[in-house]
PDB file of C-alpha atoms in Angstrom:
ATOM      1  CA  TYR E 449     200.517  -7.052 204.825  1.00 54.00           C
ATOM      2  CA  GLY E 450     201.577 -10.166 206.389  1.00 61.00           C
ATOM      3  CA  THR E 451     205.468  -9.980 206.437  1.00 62.00           C
ATOM      4  CA  TYR E 452     208.535  -8.007 207.996  1.00 68.00           C
ATOM      5  CA  GLY E 453     210.790  -5.495 206.378  1.00 71.00           C
ATOM      6  CA  TRP E 454     211.021  -1.997 205.114  1.00 74.00           C
ATOM      7  CA  GLY E 455     209.813  -0.906 202.228  1.00 77.00           C
ATOM      8  CA  ALA E 456     208.570   2.277 200.445  1.00 81.00           C
ATOM      9  CA  ARG E 457     204.830   2.502 199.584  1.00 82.00           C
ATOM     10  CA  THR E 458     203.935   4.800 196.066  1.00 85.00           C
ATOM     11  CA  PRO E 459     200.729   5.349 194.119  1.00 85.00           C
ATOM     12  CA  GLY E 460     200.880   3.059 191.011  1.00 82.00           C
ATOM     13  CA  TYR E 461     198.465   2.022 188.317  1.00 83.00           C
ATOM     14  CA  ASN E 462     197.528  -1.236 186.415  1.00 83.00           C
ATOM     15  CA  LEU E 463     197.014  -1.382 182.351  1.00 84.00           C
ATOM     16  CA  TRP E 464     197.088  -3.885 179.687  1.00 85.00           C
ATOM     17  CA  PRO E 465     200.465  -3.265 177.793  1.00 85.00           C
ATOM     18  CA  LEU E 466     199.314  -4.749 174.638  1.00 90.00           C
ATOM     19  CA  LYS E 467     196.355  -2.908 174.570  1.00 92.00           C
ATOM     20  CA  PHE E 468     197.992   0.282 175.480  1.00 91.00           C
ATOM     21  CA  VAL E 469     200.343   0.239 172.587  1.00 91.00           C
ATOM     22  CA  THR E 470     197.800  -0.759 170.232  1.00 94.00           C
ATOM     23  CA  GLN E 471     196.094   2.556 170.821  1.00 96.00           C
ATOM     24  CA  LEU E 472     198.861   4.480 170.551  1.00 93.00           C
ATOM     25  CA  PHE E 473     199.566   3.086 167.262  1.00 95.00           C
ATOM     26  CA  LYS E 474     196.248   3.788 166.176  1.00 96.00           C
ATOM     27  CA  GLN E 475     196.484   7.301 167.223  1.00 96.00           C
ATOM     28  CA  ALA E 476     199.714   7.574 165.514  1.00 94.00           C
ATOM     29  CA  ARG E 477     198.192   6.247 162.302  1.00 94.00           C
ATOM     30  CA  LYS E 478     195.456   9.059 162.686  1.00 95.00           C
ATOM     31  CA  ILE E 479     197.918  11.786 162.728  1.00 95.00           C
ATOM     32  CA  THR E 480     200.283  10.722 160.013  1.00 92.00           C
ATOM     33  CA  PRO E 481     200.261  12.987 157.179  1.00 92.00           C
ATOM     34  CA  ALA E 482     198.948  11.795 153.869  1.00 90.00           C
ATOM     35  CA  GLN E 483     202.157  11.588 152.307  1.00 90.00           C
ATOM     36  CA  PHE E 484     203.702   9.256 154.555  1.00 89.00           C
ATOM     37  CA  ASP E 485     202.630   5.378 155.131  1.00 90.00           C
ATOM     38  CA  LEU E 486     202.798   3.992 158.652  1.00 92.00           C
ATOM     39  CA  SER E 487     202.118   0.476 159.173  1.00 92.00           C
ATOM     40  CA  LEU E 488     202.877  -2.395 161.254  1.00 92.00           C
ATOM     41  CA  HIS E 489     203.782  -6.013 160.129  1.00 93.00           C
ATOM     42  CA  THR E 490     203.751  -8.459 162.862  1.00 92.00           C
ATOM     43  CA  ARG E 491     205.138 -12.232 162.780  1.00 93.00           C
ATOM     44  CA  THR E 492     208.220 -10.532 160.411  1.00 96.00           C
ATOM     45  CA  PRO E 493     211.457 -10.796 161.825  1.00 95.00           C
ATOM     46  CA  VAL E 494     214.265  -8.924 160.058  1.00 97.00           C
ATOM     47  CA  THR E 495     216.574 -11.829 159.332  1.00 97.00           C
ATOM     48  CA  SER E 496     219.559  -9.920 157.845  1.00 97.00           C
ATOM     49  CA  VAL E 497     220.508  -6.117 157.037  1.00 96.00           C
ATOM     50  CA  SER E 498     222.574  -5.647 154.018  1.00 95.00           C
ATOM     51  CA  ALA E 499     224.163  -2.669 152.251  1.00 92.00           C
ATOM     52  CA  LEU E 500     223.042  -1.729 148.956  1.00 92.00           C
ATOM     53  CA  SER E 501     225.531  -0.316 146.287  1.00 84.00           C
ATOM     54  CA  PRO E 502     225.391   3.330 146.395  1.00 78.00           C
ATOM     55  CA  THR E 503     225.399   3.366 142.308  1.00 74.00           C
ATOM     56  CA  GLY E 504     222.308   0.859 142.208  1.00 70.00           C
ATOM     57  CA  SER E 505     220.004   2.309 144.831  1.00 77.00           C
ATOM     58  CA  LEU E 506     218.671   5.118 146.349  1.00 85.00           C
ATOM     59  CA  ARG E 507     218.694   3.491 149.843  1.00 92.00           C
ATOM     60  CA  ARG E 508     221.273   2.301 151.965  1.00 93.00           C
ATOM     61  CA  TRP E 509     220.179  -1.061 153.557  1.00 95.00           C
ATOM     62  CA  GLU E 510     218.096  -3.982 152.325  1.00 96.00           C
ATOM     63  CA  LEU E 511     216.086  -5.831 155.264  1.00 97.00           C
ATOM     64  CA  ALA E 512     215.496  -9.478 154.694  1.00 98.00           C
ATOM     65  CA  THR E 513     212.447 -11.013 156.002  1.00 97.00           C
ATOM     66  CA  PRO E 514     210.396 -14.252 155.489  1.00 96.00           C
ATOM     67  CA  ARG E 515     207.928 -11.977 153.552  1.00 96.00           C
ATOM     68  CA  GLY E 516     209.930 -10.070 151.138  1.00 96.00           C
ATOM     69  CA  ALA E 517     212.736  -7.657 151.304  1.00 96.00           C
ATOM     70  CA  VAL E 518     212.439  -3.955 152.321  1.00 94.00           C
ATOM     71  CA  GLN E 519     214.676  -1.122 151.387  1.00 95.00           C
ATOM     72  CA  CYS E 520     215.716   1.660 153.303  1.00 94.00           C
ATOM     73  CA  SER E 521     217.903   4.402 154.492  1.00 94.00           C
ATOM     74  CA  TYR E 522     217.483   4.439 158.257  1.00 95.00           C
ATOM     75  CA  VAL E 523     217.009   1.217 160.576  1.00 96.00           C
ATOM     76  CA  VAL E 524     216.163   1.339 164.321  1.00 97.00           C
ATOM     77  CA  HIS E 525     217.280  -1.669 166.035  1.00 97.00           C
ATOM     78  CA  ALA E 526     214.632  -2.216 168.719  1.00 95.00           C
ATOM     79  CA  THR E 527     214.797  -5.826 169.350  1.00 95.00           C
ATOM     80  CA  ASN E 528     216.208  -5.850 173.150  1.00 96.00           C
ATOM     81  CA  GLY E 529     217.909  -9.057 174.156  1.00 96.00           C
ATOM     82  CA  TYR E 530     217.940 -10.226 170.498  1.00 97.00           C
ATOM     83  CA  ALA E 531     219.884  -7.259 169.375  1.00 96.00           C
ATOM     84  CA  SER E 532     223.098  -9.163 168.718  1.00 96.00           C
ATOM     85  CA  HIS E 533     221.552 -11.238 166.123  1.00 96.00           C
ATOM     86  CA  LEU E 534     221.891  -8.286 163.562  1.00 96.00           C
ATOM     87  CA  LEU E 535     224.576  -6.610 165.483  1.00 95.00           C
ATOM     88  CA  PRO E 536     226.965  -8.869 166.410  1.00 93.00           C
ATOM     89  CA  HIS E 537     229.479  -6.753 168.305  1.00 92.00           C
ATOM     90  CA  MET E 538     226.580  -5.958 170.680  1.00 94.00           C
ATOM     91  CA  ALA E 539     226.951  -9.577 172.174  1.00 95.00           C
ATOM     92  CA  GLY E 540     228.283 -10.376 175.368  1.00 94.00           C
ATOM     93  CA  PRO E 541     228.699  -8.342 178.881  1.00 94.00           C
ATOM     94  CA  ALA E 542     229.770  -5.183 176.964  1.00 93.00           C
ATOM     95  CA  GLY E 543     226.712  -4.738 174.728  1.00 95.00           C
ATOM     96  CA  ILE E 544     223.249  -6.789 175.587  1.00 97.00           C
ATOM     97  CA  VAL E 545     222.730  -9.957 177.524  1.00 97.00           C
ATOM     98  CA  PRO E 546     219.459 -11.551 176.885  1.00 98.00           C
ATOM     99  CA  VAL E 547     217.734 -12.992 180.129  1.00 97.00           C
ATOM    100  CA  ARG E 548     214.665 -15.226 180.251  1.00 97.00           C
ATOM    101  CA  GLY E 549     212.148 -14.166 182.551  1.00 96.00           C
ATOM    102  CA  GLN E 550     209.302 -16.451 183.800  1.00 97.00           C
ATOM    103  CA  VAL E 551     205.818 -15.212 185.007  1.00 97.00           C
ATOM    104  CA  LEU E 552     202.625 -17.084 185.726  1.00 98.00           C
ATOM    105  CA  ALA E 553     199.068 -15.645 186.420  1.00 97.00           C
ATOM    106  CA  VAL E 554     197.046 -17.646 189.383  1.00 97.00           C
ATOM    107  CA  ARG E 555     193.815 -16.801 190.843  1.00 96.00           C
ATOM    108  CA  ALA E 556     193.590 -15.424 194.363  1.00 96.00           C
ATOM    109  CA  ASN E 557     191.426 -17.457 197.363  1.00 95.00           C
ATOM    110  CA  VAL E 558     189.654 -14.196 198.129  1.00 95.00           C
ATOM    111  CA  PRO E 559     188.103 -11.328 196.700  1.00 92.00           C
ATOM    112  CA  LEU E 560     190.032  -8.354 195.637  1.00 90.00           C
ATOM    113  CA  ASP E 561     188.700  -6.257 198.919  1.00 90.00           C
ATOM    114  CA  VAL E 562     190.225  -8.826 201.231  1.00 92.00           C
ATOM    115  CA  LEU E 563     193.233  -8.934 199.073  1.00 91.00           C
ATOM    116  CA  SER E 564     193.846  -5.401 198.259  1.00 88.00           C
ATOM    117  CA  THR E 565     195.283  -3.708 195.513  1.00 88.00           C
ATOM    118  CA  VAL E 566     198.473  -3.453 196.829  1.00 87.00           C
ATOM    119  CA  SER E 567     201.465  -4.833 194.766  1.00 89.00           C
ATOM    120  CA  TRP E 568     205.119  -5.563 195.201  1.00 88.00           C
ATOM    121  CA  ALA E 569     208.321  -5.289 193.385  1.00 85.00           C
ATOM    122  CA  SER E 570     211.898  -6.210 194.720  1.00 80.00           C
ATOM    123  CA  ASP E 571     215.103  -6.988 193.011  1.00 73.00           C
ATOM    124  CA  GLN E 572     214.057  -9.115 189.980  1.00 77.00           C
ATOM    125  CA  GLY E 573     210.799 -10.162 191.112  1.00 88.00           C
ATOM    126  CA  TYR E 574     207.196  -8.938 191.690  1.00 92.00           C
ATOM    127  CA  TRP E 575     203.603  -9.605 191.943  1.00 92.00           C
ATOM    128  CA  PHE E 576     200.250  -7.684 191.319  1.00 93.00           C
ATOM    129  CA  PRO E 577     196.717  -8.475 191.562  1.00 93.00           C
ATOM    130  CA  ARG E 578     194.479  -7.564 187.895  1.00 90.00           C
ATOM    131  CA  PRO E 579     191.498  -5.206 188.386  1.00 85.00           C
ATOM    132  CA  ILE E 580     188.307  -7.332 188.332  1.00 80.00           C
ATOM    133  CA  SER E 581     186.990  -7.711 184.786  1.00 73.00           C
ATOM    134  CA  GLY E 582     183.200  -8.313 185.615  1.00 68.00           C
ATOM    135  CA  ILE E 583     180.482  -9.198 188.096  1.00 66.00           C
ATOM    136  CA  GLU E 584     181.325 -12.779 187.138  1.00 71.00           C
ATOM    137  CA  GLU E 585     184.490 -12.717 188.403  1.00 76.00           C
ATOM    138  CA  GLU E 586     184.687 -12.674 192.053  1.00 86.00           C
ATOM    139  CA  HIS E 587     188.529 -13.445 192.836  1.00 92.00           C
ATOM    140  CA  PRO E 588     191.290 -11.617 190.943  1.00 92.00           C
ATOM    141  CA  LEU E 589     193.973 -12.759 188.720  1.00 93.00           C
ATOM    142  CA  VAL E 590     197.649 -12.110 190.283  1.00 96.00           C
ATOM    143  CA  ILE E 591     200.392 -11.586 188.160  1.00 96.00           C
ATOM    144  CA  LEU E 592     203.705 -13.074 189.676  1.00 97.00           C
ATOM    145  CA  GLY E 593     207.165 -13.244 188.096  1.00 96.00           C
ATOM    146  CA  GLY E 594     210.663 -13.782 189.221  1.00 94.00           C
ATOM    147  CA  ALA E 595     212.497 -16.827 190.901  1.00 94.00           C
ATOM    148  CA  ARG E 596     215.608 -16.795 188.429  1.00 94.00           C
ATOM    149  CA  GLU E 597     217.615 -17.674 191.137  1.00 93.00           C
ATOM    150  CA  ALA E 598     215.984 -21.019 191.409  1.00 94.00           C
ATOM    151  CA  ALA E 599     217.132 -22.043 188.014  1.00 94.00           C
ATOM    152  CA  GLY E 600     220.971 -22.069 189.199  1.00 93.00           C
ATOM    153  CA  PRO E 601     223.897 -20.812 187.311  1.00 94.00           C
ATOM    154  CA  PRO E 602     223.845 -18.724 184.895  1.00 94.00           C
ATOM    155  CA  PHE E 603     220.552 -17.980 185.832  1.00 93.00           C
ATOM    156  CA  GLU E 604     218.668 -17.561 182.425  1.00 96.00           C
ATOM    157  CA  MET E 605     221.157 -15.713 181.291  1.00 96.00           C
ATOM    158  CA  ASP E 606     222.152 -16.106 177.674  1.00 96.00           C
ATOM    159  CA  VAL E 607     218.799 -17.669 176.931  1.00 96.00           C
ATOM    160  CA  THR E 608     216.915 -16.708 173.987  1.00 95.00           C
ATOM    161  CA  ASP E 609     214.152 -19.368 173.762  1.00 96.00           C
ATOM    162  CA  ASP E 610     210.900 -18.032 175.046  1.00 96.00           C
ATOM    163  CA  SER E 611     208.829 -20.871 173.930  1.00 96.00           C
ATOM    164  CA  THR E 612     209.549 -23.092 176.927  1.00 96.00           C
ATOM    165  CA  VAL E 613     209.317 -22.710 180.942  1.00 97.00           C
ATOM    166  CA  ASP E 614     211.794 -23.571 183.713  1.00 97.00           C
ATOM    167  CA  SER E 615     209.982 -26.421 185.811  1.00 96.00           C
ATOM    168  CA  THR E 616     212.117 -25.392 188.948  1.00 97.00           C
ATOM    169  CA  VAL E 617     211.101 -21.657 188.436  1.00 97.00           C
ATOM    170  CA  GLY E 618     207.745 -22.514 188.149  1.00 97.00           C
ATOM    171  CA  ALA E 619     207.434 -24.739 191.296  1.00 97.00           C
ATOM    172  CA  VAL E 620     209.090 -22.179 193.075  1.00 97.00           C
ATOM    173  CA  LEU E 621     206.627 -19.371 191.840  1.00 97.00           C
ATOM    174  CA  ARG E 622     203.739 -21.726 192.623  1.00 97.00           C
ATOM    175  CA  SER E 623     204.865 -22.065 196.116  1.00 96.00           C
ATOM    176  CA  PHE E 624     205.790 -18.528 197.117  1.00 95.00           C
ATOM    177  CA  LEU E 625     202.216 -16.540 197.626  1.00 95.00           C
ATOM    178  CA  PRO E 626     200.646 -19.208 199.506  1.00 96.00           C
ATOM    179  CA  ALA E 627     203.422 -19.711 201.918  1.00 94.00           C
ATOM    180  CA  LEU E 628     203.766 -15.611 202.210  1.00 90.00           C
ATOM    181  CA  PHE E 629     199.925 -15.124 202.701  1.00 92.00           C
ATOM    182  CA  PRO E 630     198.386 -18.024 204.382  1.00 94.00           C
ATOM    183  CA  GLY E 631     194.821 -18.334 203.448  1.00 94.00           C
ATOM    184  CA  LEU E 632     194.819 -15.600 200.621  1.00 95.00           C
ATOM    185  CA  TYR E 633     196.063 -18.107 198.075  1.00 96.00           C
ATOM    186  CA  GLU E 634     195.188 -22.007 197.713  1.00 95.00           C
ATOM    187  CA  PRO E 635     198.278 -24.020 198.073  1.00 95.00           C
ATOM    188  CA  GLY E 636     198.682 -26.381 195.172  1.00 94.00           C
ATOM    189  CA  ARG E 637     196.443 -24.281 192.826  1.00 95.00           C
ATOM    190  CA  GLU E 638     197.842 -24.375 189.183  1.00 96.00           C
ATOM    191  CA  PRO E 639     197.887 -21.124 187.442  1.00 97.00           C
ATOM    192  CA  GLU E 640     195.559 -20.464 184.402  1.00 96.00           C
ATOM    193  CA  ALA E 641     198.642 -19.162 182.471  1.00 97.00           C
ATOM    194  CA  GLU E 642     202.521 -19.396 182.538  1.00 98.00           C
ATOM    195  CA  TRP E 643     205.143 -18.015 180.488  1.00 98.00           C
ATOM    196  CA  THR E 644     208.684 -16.763 179.504  1.00 98.00           C
ATOM    197  CA  GLY E 645     210.217 -13.481 177.876  1.00 96.00           C
ATOM    198  CA  ILE E 646     213.456 -12.204 176.941  1.00 97.00           C
ATOM    199  CA  MET E 647     214.776  -9.412 178.474  1.00 96.00           C
ATOM    200  CA  GLY E 648     218.130  -7.637 177.660  1.00 97.00           C
ATOM    201  CA  TYR E 649     220.312  -6.404 180.060  1.00 96.00           C
ATOM    202  CA  THR E 650     223.544  -4.122 179.943  1.00 96.00           C
ATOM    203  CA  ALA E 651     226.542  -3.901 182.340  1.00 95.00           C
ATOM    204  CA  LEU E 652     225.037  -0.990 183.784  1.00 94.00           C
ATOM    205  CA  ASP E 653     221.350  -1.670 183.491  1.00 93.00           C
ATOM    206  CA  ILE E 654     221.176   1.470 181.405  1.00 93.00           C
ATOM    207  CA  PRO E 655     219.747   1.154 177.714  1.00 95.00           C
ATOM    208  CA  PHE E 656     221.886   1.766 174.721  1.00 95.00           C
ATOM    209  CA  VAL E 657     220.273   4.799 172.367  1.00 94.00           C
ATOM    210  CA  HIS E 658     222.697   5.831 169.841  1.00 90.00           C
ATOM    211  CA  ARG E 659     224.455   4.632 166.685  1.00 86.00           C
ATOM    212  CA  PRO E 660     226.191   1.504 166.631  1.00 85.00           C
ATOM    213  CA  ARG E 661     229.835   2.179 166.983  1.00 79.00           C
ATOM    214  CA  PRO E 662     231.753  -0.924 165.363  1.00 71.00           C
ATOM    215  CA  GLU E 663     234.849  -0.366 163.187  1.00 67.00           C
ATOM    216  CA  PRO E 664     234.944   0.948 160.525  1.00 69.00           C
ATOM    217  CA  LYS E 665     232.526   3.852 161.783  1.00 66.00           C
ATOM    218  CA  HIS E 666     230.761   3.825 158.250  1.00 73.00           C
ATOM    219  CA  ALA E 667     229.956   0.136 158.379  1.00 84.00           C
ATOM    220  CA  TYR E 668     226.456   0.950 160.134  1.00 90.00           C
ATOM    221  CA  GLU E 669     225.901   4.514 158.503  1.00 90.00           C
ATOM    222  CA  GLY E 670     221.776   5.386 158.942  1.00 92.00           C
ATOM    223  CA  GLN E 671     221.338   2.708 161.573  1.00 95.00           C
ATOM    224  CA  PHE E 672     220.544   3.258 165.282  1.00 95.00           C
ATOM    225  CA  ILE E 673     219.693   1.267 168.419  1.00 95.00           C
ATOM    226  CA  ALA E 674     217.226   1.478 171.192  1.00 96.00           C
ATOM    227  CA  ALA E 675     217.774  -1.545 173.687  1.00 96.00           C
ATOM    228  CA  GLY E 676     218.794  -2.977 176.820  1.00 96.00           C
ATOM    229  CA  PHE E 677     216.014  -2.231 178.974  1.00 95.00           C
ATOM    230  CA  ALA E 678     217.258  -4.338 181.828  1.00 92.00           C
ATOM    231  CA  GLY E 679     213.583  -5.802 182.412  1.00 90.00           C
ATOM    232  CA  HIS E 680     211.839  -2.234 182.478  1.00 88.00           C
ATOM    233  CA  GLY E 681     211.249  -1.639 178.780  1.00 86.00           C
ATOM    234  CA  MET E 682     207.367  -0.390 179.627  1.00 85.00           C
ATOM    235  CA  PRO E 683     208.557   2.676 181.304  1.00 86.00           C
ATOM    236  CA  ARG E 684     211.830   3.430 179.556  1.00 91.00           C
ATOM    237  CA  GLY E 685     211.046   2.652 175.891  1.00 91.00           C
ATOM    238  CA  PHE E 686     208.836   5.563 175.375  1.00 90.00           C
ATOM    239  CA  GLY E 687     211.617   8.102 176.487  1.00 92.00           C
ATOM    240  CA  CYS E 688     214.383   5.956 174.338  1.00 94.00           C
ATOM    241  CA  ALA E 689     212.339   5.989 171.399  1.00 93.00           C
ATOM    242  CA  GLU E 690     211.815   9.915 171.729  1.00 93.00           C
ATOM    243  CA  VAL E 691     215.387  10.129 171.796  1.00 94.00           C
ATOM    244  CA  VAL E 692     216.339   7.976 168.986  1.00 94.00           C
ATOM    245  CA  VAL E 693     213.909   9.625 166.778  1.00 94.00           C
ATOM    246  CA  GLN E 694     215.525  13.159 167.888  1.00 94.00           C
ATOM    247  CA  MET E 695     218.428  11.864 166.509  1.00 94.00           C
ATOM    248  CA  ILE E 696     217.259  10.790 162.865  1.00 94.00           C
ATOM    249  CA  ALA E 697     215.453  13.923 162.772  1.00 94.00           C
ATOM    250  CA  ALA E 698     218.943  15.859 163.405  1.00 94.00           C
ATOM    251  CA  GLU E 699     220.379  13.654 160.708  1.00 92.00           C
ATOM    252  CA  LEU E 700     217.684  14.302 158.186  1.00 92.00           C
ATOM    253  CA  ALA E 701     218.061  18.243 158.900  1.00 93.00           C
ATOM    254  CA  GLY E 702     221.717  17.963 158.520  1.00 92.00           C
ATOM    255  CA  ARG E 703     222.227  19.312 162.108  1.00 92.00           C
ATOM    256  CA  GLU E 704     224.060  17.914 165.197  1.00 89.00           C
ATOM    257  CA  TRP E 705     222.225  16.288 167.964  1.00 88.00           C
ATOM    258  CA  VAL E 706     223.284  17.073 171.646  1.00 84.00           C
ATOM    259  CA  ALA E 707     222.177  15.043 174.442  1.00 78.00           C
ATOM    260  CA  LEU E 708     220.215  17.085 176.791  1.00 71.00           C
ATOM    261  CA  CYS E 709     221.571  14.803 180.068  1.00 64.00           C
ATOM    262  CA  GLY E 710     223.610  11.657 180.794  1.00 56.00           C
ATOM    263  CA  SER E 711     226.636  10.255 179.111  1.00 54.00           C
ATOM    264  CA  HIS E 712     227.315  10.922 175.361  1.00 53.00           C
ATOM    265  CA  ASP E 713     228.993   7.066 175.392  1.00 54.00           C
ATOM    266  CA  ARG E 714     225.363   5.953 176.220  1.00 53.00           C
ATOM    267  CA  PHE E 715     223.811   8.098 173.489  1.00 52.00           C
TER     268      PHE E 715
END
């Protein structure tokens, strides 16, 4: 492939994550029993979670949002790198550290049959070509992410602002593919899109899937967390969601939930 070094090649697939989870949501709505209401509220961040008086409400918690309050008995924290905003004890290296990653989309200089559909991932960087969307699109769009080391210490750690991009990281990303594959990418070509996103890292790069455990233990009764995916939320998120739902279902049924594998310290 024009470079030297060892590696492992495995079959893979390419999909659009937003379209995928949108279809999952639609399927979930179709199978939701009539006595339940499944709804999705975008642009509605939870700004606080407050305990309700046991004598004044049948619910445990009140969630404040810009669109009003919601009362509930169970809360799942799935905010990944932002988890410590509502769970202060999850801040720092012992919890979940937010890390900003940067990605751009650049047009290749050759057709897909010349470029090939091979993608690459190593350490914290990756690239992959998007499928051709139609006959009008001759050259594929390539998604490239990484180069956090170019930002310098602390390498985008503890950064939670994904409304801006780092110009130094952007410059390294722009020069990477043309230098690695001369002729396949045009030097100096500007990307068609560039953006950042916030990942959530743990000390072991393993997600937290459990009840929050501050002292006293009852302080977060009915609350659960599934977060800290270390940049791999799409492949890890679905399995973690299944486990956290099993935990809640066991509690509702008055049963003890037992982990089938792994350490109970993580569950």
